[in-house]
Coordinates of C-alpha atoms in Angstrom, one line a residue:
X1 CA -45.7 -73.9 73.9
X2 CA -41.9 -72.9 72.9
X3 CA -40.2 -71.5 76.1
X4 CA -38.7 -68.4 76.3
X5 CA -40.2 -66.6 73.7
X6 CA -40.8 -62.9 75.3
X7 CA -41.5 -61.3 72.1
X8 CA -44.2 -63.2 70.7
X9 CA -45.3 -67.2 71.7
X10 CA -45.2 -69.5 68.8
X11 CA -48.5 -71.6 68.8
X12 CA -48.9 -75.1 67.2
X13 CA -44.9 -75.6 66.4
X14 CA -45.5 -79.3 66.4
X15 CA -48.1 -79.7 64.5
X16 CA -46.7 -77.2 61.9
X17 CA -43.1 -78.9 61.5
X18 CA -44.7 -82.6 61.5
X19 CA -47.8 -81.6 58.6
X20 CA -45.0 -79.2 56.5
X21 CA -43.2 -82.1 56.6
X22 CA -39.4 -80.2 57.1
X23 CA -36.3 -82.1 56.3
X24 CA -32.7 -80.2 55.9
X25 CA -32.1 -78.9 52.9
X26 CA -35.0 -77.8 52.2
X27 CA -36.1 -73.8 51.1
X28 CA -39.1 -72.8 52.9
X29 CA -40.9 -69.5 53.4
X30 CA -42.2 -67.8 56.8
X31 CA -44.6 -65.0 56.0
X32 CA -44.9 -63.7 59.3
X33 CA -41.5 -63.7 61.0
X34 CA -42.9 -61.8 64.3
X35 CA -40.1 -63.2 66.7
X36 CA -38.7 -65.5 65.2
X37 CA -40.4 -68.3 67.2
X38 CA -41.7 -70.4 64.3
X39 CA -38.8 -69.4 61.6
X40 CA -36.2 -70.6 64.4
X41 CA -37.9 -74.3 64.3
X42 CA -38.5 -74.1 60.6
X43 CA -34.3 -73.3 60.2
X44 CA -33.9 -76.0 62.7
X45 CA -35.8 -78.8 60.7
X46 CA -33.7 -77.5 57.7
X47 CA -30.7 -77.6 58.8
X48 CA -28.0 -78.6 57.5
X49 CA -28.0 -76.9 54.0
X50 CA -31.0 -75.5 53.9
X51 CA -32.7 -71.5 53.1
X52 CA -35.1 -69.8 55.2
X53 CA -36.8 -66.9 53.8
X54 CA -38.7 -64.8 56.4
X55 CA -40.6 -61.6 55.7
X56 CA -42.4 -59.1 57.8
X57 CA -44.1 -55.8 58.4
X58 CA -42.8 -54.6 61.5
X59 CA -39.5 -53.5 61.5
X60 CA -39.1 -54.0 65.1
X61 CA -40.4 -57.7 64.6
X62 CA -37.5 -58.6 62.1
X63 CA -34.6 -56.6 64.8
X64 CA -35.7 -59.1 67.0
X65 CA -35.9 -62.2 65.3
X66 CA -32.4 -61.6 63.6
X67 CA -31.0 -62.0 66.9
X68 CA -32.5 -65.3 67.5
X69 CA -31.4 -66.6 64.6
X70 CA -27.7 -65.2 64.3
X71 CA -26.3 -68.7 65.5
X72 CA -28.0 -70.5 63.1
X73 CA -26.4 -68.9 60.0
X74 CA -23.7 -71.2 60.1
X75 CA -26.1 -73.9 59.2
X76 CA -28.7 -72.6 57.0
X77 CA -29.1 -69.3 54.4
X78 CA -31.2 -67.0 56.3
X79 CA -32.9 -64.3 54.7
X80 CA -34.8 -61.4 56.4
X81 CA -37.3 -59.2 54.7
X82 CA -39.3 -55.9 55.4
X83 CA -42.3 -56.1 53.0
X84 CA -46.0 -57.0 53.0
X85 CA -47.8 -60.1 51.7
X86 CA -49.1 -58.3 48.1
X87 CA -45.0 -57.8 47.5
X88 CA -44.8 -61.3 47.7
X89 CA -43.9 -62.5 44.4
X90 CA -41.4 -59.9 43.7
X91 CA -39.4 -60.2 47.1
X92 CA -38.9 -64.1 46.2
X93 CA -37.8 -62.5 42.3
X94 CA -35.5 -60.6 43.5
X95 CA -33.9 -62.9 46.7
X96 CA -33.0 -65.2 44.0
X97 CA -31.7 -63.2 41.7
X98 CA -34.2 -63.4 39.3
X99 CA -33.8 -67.2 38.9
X100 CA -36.7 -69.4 39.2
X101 CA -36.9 -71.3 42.1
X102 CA -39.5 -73.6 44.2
X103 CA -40.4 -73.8 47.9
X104 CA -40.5 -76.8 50.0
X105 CA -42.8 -75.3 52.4
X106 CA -44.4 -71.9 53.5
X107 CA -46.0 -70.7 56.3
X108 CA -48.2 -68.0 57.4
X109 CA -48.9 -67.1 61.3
X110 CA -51.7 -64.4 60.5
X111 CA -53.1 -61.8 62.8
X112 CA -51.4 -59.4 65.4
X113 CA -48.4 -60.6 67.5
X114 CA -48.9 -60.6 71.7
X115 CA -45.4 -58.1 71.2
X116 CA -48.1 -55.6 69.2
X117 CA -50.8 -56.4 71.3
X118 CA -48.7 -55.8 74.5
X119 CA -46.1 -53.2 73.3
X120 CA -46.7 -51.4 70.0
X121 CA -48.8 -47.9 69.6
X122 CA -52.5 -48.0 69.5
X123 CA -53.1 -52.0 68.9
X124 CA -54.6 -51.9 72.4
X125 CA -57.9 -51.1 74.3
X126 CA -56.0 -51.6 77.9
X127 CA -53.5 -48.6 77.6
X128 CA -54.6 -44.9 77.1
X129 CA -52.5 -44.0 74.1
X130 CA -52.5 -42.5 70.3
X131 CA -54.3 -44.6 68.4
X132 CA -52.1 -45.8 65.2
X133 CA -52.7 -49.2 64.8
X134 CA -50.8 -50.0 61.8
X135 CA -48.6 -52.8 61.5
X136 CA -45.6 -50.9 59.3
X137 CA -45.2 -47.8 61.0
X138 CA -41.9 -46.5 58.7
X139 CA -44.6 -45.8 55.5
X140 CA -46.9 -43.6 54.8
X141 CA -49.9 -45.1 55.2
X142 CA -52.4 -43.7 57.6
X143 CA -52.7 -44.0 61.1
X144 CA -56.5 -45.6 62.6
X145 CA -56.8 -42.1 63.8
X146 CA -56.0 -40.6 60.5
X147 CA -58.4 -42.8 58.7
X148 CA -61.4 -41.9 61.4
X149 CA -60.9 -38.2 60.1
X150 CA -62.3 -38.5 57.2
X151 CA -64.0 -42.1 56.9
X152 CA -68.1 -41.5 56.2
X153 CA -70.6 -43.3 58.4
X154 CA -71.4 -45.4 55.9
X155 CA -68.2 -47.3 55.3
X156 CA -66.8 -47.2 58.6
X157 CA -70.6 -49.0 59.4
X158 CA -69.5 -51.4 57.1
X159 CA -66.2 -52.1 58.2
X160 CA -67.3 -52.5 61.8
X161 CA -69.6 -55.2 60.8
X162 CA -67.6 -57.0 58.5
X163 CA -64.2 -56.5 59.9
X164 CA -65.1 -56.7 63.3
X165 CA -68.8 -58.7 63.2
X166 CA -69.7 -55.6 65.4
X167 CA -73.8 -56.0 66.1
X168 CA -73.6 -52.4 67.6
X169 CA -71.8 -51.1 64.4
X170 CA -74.3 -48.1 63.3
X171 CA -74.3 -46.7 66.9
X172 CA -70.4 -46.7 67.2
X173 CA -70.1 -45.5 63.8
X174 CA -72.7 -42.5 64.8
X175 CA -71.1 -41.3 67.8
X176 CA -67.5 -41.7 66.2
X177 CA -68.6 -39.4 63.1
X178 CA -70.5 -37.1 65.6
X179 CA -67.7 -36.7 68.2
X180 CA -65.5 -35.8 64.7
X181 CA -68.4 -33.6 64.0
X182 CA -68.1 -31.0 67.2
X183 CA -64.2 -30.8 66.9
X184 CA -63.6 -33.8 68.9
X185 CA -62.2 -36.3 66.7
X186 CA -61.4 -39.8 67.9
X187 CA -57.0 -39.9 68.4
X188 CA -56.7 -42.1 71.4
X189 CA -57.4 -45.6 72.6
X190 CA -59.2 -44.3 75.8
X191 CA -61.3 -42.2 73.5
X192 CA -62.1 -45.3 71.0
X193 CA -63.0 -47.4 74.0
X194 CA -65.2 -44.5 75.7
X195 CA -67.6 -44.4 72.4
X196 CA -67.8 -48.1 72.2
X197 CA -69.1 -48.2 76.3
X198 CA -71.1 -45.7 75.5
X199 CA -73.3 -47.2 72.5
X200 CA -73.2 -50.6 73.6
X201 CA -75.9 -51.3 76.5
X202 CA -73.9 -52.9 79.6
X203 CA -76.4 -55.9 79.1
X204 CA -74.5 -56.9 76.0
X205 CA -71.3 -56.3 76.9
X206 CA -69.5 -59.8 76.1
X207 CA -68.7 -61.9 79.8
X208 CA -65.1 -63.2 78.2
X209 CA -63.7 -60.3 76.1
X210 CA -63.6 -56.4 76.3
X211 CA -66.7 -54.6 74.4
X212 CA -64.1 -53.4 72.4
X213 CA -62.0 -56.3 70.9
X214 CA -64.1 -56.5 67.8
X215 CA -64.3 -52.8 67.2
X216 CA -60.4 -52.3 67.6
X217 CA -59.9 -55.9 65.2
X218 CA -62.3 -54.4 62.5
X219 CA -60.3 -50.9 62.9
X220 CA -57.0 -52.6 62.6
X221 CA -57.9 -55.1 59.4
X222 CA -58.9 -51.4 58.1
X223 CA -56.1 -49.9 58.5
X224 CA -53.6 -52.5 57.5
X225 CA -55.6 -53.9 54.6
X226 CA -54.9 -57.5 56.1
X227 CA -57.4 -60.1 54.3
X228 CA -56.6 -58.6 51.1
X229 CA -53.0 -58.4 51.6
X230 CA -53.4 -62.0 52.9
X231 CA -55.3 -63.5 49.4
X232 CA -52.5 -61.9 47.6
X233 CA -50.0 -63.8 48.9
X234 CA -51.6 -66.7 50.1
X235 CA -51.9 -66.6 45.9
X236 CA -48.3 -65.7 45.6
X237 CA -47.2 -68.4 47.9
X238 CA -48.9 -71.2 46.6
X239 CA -47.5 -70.4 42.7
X240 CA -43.8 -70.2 44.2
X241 CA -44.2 -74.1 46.0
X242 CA -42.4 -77.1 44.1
X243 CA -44.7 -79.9 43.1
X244 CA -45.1 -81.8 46.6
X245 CA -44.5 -78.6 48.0
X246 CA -46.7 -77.7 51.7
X247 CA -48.3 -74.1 52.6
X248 CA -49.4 -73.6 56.1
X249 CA -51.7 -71.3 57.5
X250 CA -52.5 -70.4 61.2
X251 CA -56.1 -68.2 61.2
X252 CA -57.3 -66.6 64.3
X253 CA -61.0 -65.5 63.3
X254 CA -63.2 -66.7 61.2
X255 CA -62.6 -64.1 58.3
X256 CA -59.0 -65.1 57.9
X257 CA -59.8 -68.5 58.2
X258 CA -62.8 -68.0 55.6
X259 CA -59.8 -66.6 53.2
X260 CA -57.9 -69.6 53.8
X261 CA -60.6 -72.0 52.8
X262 CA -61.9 -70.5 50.0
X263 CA -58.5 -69.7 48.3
X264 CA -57.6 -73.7 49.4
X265 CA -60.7 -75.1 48.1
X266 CA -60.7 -72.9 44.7
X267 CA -57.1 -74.6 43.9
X268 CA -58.1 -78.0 45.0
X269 CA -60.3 -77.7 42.0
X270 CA -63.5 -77.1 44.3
X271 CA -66.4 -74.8 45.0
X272 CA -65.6 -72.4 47.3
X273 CA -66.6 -73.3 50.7
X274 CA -70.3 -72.3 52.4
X275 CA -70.0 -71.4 55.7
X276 CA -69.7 -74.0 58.2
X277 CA -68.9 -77.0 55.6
X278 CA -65.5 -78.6 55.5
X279 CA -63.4 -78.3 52.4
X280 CA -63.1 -82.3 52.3
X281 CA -66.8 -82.2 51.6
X282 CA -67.2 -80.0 48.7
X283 CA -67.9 -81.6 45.0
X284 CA -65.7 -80.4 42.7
X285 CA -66.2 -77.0 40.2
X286 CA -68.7 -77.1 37.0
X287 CA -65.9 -77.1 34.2
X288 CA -63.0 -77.1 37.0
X289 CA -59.9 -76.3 35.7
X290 CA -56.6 -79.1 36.7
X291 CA -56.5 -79.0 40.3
X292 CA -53.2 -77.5 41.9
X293 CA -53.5 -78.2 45.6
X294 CA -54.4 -81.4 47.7
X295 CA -55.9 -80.4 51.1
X296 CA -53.6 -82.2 54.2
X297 CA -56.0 -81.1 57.1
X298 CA -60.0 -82.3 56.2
X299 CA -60.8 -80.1 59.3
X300 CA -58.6 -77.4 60.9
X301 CA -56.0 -78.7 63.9
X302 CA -56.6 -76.7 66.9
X303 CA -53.9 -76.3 70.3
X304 CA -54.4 -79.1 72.7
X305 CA -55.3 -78.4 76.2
X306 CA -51.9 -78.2 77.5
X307 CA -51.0 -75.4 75.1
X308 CA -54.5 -73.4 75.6
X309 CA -52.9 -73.5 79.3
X310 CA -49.8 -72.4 79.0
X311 CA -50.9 -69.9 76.2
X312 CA -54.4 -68.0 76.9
X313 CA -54.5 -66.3 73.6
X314 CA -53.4 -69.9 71.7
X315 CA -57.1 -70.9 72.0
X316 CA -58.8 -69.4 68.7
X317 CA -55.6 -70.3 66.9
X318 CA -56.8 -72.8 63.4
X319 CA -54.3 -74.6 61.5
X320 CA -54.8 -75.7 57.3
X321 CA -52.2 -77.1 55.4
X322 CA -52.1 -77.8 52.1
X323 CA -49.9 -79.5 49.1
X324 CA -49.0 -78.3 45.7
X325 CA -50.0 -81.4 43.5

């Protein structure tokens, strides 16, 4: 673990600078600033001469992470940007000035940040607060609330058990839809959390997580549209590397990670991957077109001990890495 990080912990730093392969002067990409924690090691391994591009959602992510890296301007370009994965390809357009240009190496840090999870509005099951949940709060997207006023039954079902792998899915869905029902829609945390401890029976509440981490994950993928803002620029990424070029992406559930696969297998030229195979395995597509990317990690790399005890939340973390042939 990188010391001193208040804001958000960098998790496999390491392993990400030794299988992107950094060397100064290169351009790379960090997807998903947060802190700054992985960007400031990237700009590091790049330095002298090199260009960091670093994009996020959260406004209050990228005021944090340009004070960490103020010193380091003096060694490497350093540019910070506000947008979301599916703007992608036009944010690297129009940093370069409409030039074409290849990355060395990209990165992507998915998921919500411990400063979200500990700090921002309505990401939370352990505070009593307004539930918001969404990762850009200066647009005018809707608010979890917001979405829970008007969602039907039948999609938030859905989302519930594909967002959030939420076995108790139809009952939370009822009693949200009824408590909306008799003028007593759902606009809090404590509320959310009351329906869930309601329609899940104590016997199968989970012994190592709260019996409402799923339902708040599947609400917040909802909201913030996060797997298919992630495709999208996993996509867009991948197009902008150089040939030898390295993307990097660190899942924390098995949907993202599912994402990541299939999107790294389908450029490697082969079929996407069924559930529980490794990508290494997989025979190639029937009429497969040129293949684009050579897969680096043949299984996922995974914190060591040491890190899952200096980090708690480090322990689902699942590195890929990839190269543009």
């Amino acid at each position: 673990m990188v010391k001193g990080y208040g804001f958000h912990t960098p998790v496999l730093v390491r392993e990400v600078l030794e299988l992107l392969d950094l060397q100064p002067g290169m351009t790379v990409l960090d997807c998903t600033l947060g802190g700054g924690g992985h960007s400031e090691q990237m700009a590091l391994a790049i330095s002298p001469g090199g260009s960091l591009i670093a994009l996020d959602r959260d406004e209050a992510a990228i005021a944090e992470a340009k004070v960490r890296l103020e010193p380091l301007r003096s060694q490497v370009a350093i540019s910070l940007l506000h947008i979301a994965f599916a703007n992608l390809r036009q944010a690297l357009i129009t940093t370069s000035n409409g030039s074409s240009f290849g990355l060395d190496a990209c990165l992507f840090d998915l998921g919500v940040s411990s400063y979200q999870l500990d700090s921002a509005v309505g990401f939370s099951f352990r505070r009593d607060e307004l539930l918001d949940g969404r990762m850009d709060r200066t647009g005018s997207e809707p608010t979890i609330a917001e979405l829970l006023r008007s969602i039907t039954e039948e999609a938030l079902t859905k989302a519930l058990l594909e967002y959030g792998e939420e076995p108790f899915a139809r009952k939370i869905s009822r009693q949200i839809i009824k408590d909306r029902q008799t003028g007593n829609p759902v606009e809090t945390t404590g509320h959310l959390v009351s329906i869930v401890e309601r329609a899940v029976p104590r016997s199968a509440w989970p012994r190592d997580k709260h019996v409402a981490t799923k339902v708040f994950q599947a609400l917040r993928i909802l909201c913030n549209q996060e797997l298919e803002q992630f495709e999208i620029g996993l996509n867009a990424a991948i197009d902008s590397l150089k040939p030898g070029g390295r993307v990097a992406v660190i899942s924390w559930h098995s949907l993202e990670d599912r994402i990541c696969k299939s999107v790294f297998a389908k450029r490697a030229g082969k079929a996407p991957s069924p559930s529980g195979y490794s990508i290494a395995a997989l025979s190639p597509l029937e009429n497969s077109v040129k293949p684009e990317l050579e897969i680096i990690t043949r299984k996922p790399v995974v914190p060591d001990q040491l890190e899952i005890n200096s980090n708690h939340r480090a322990r689902t973390a699942r590195l890929r890495v990839a190269k543009r042939i």
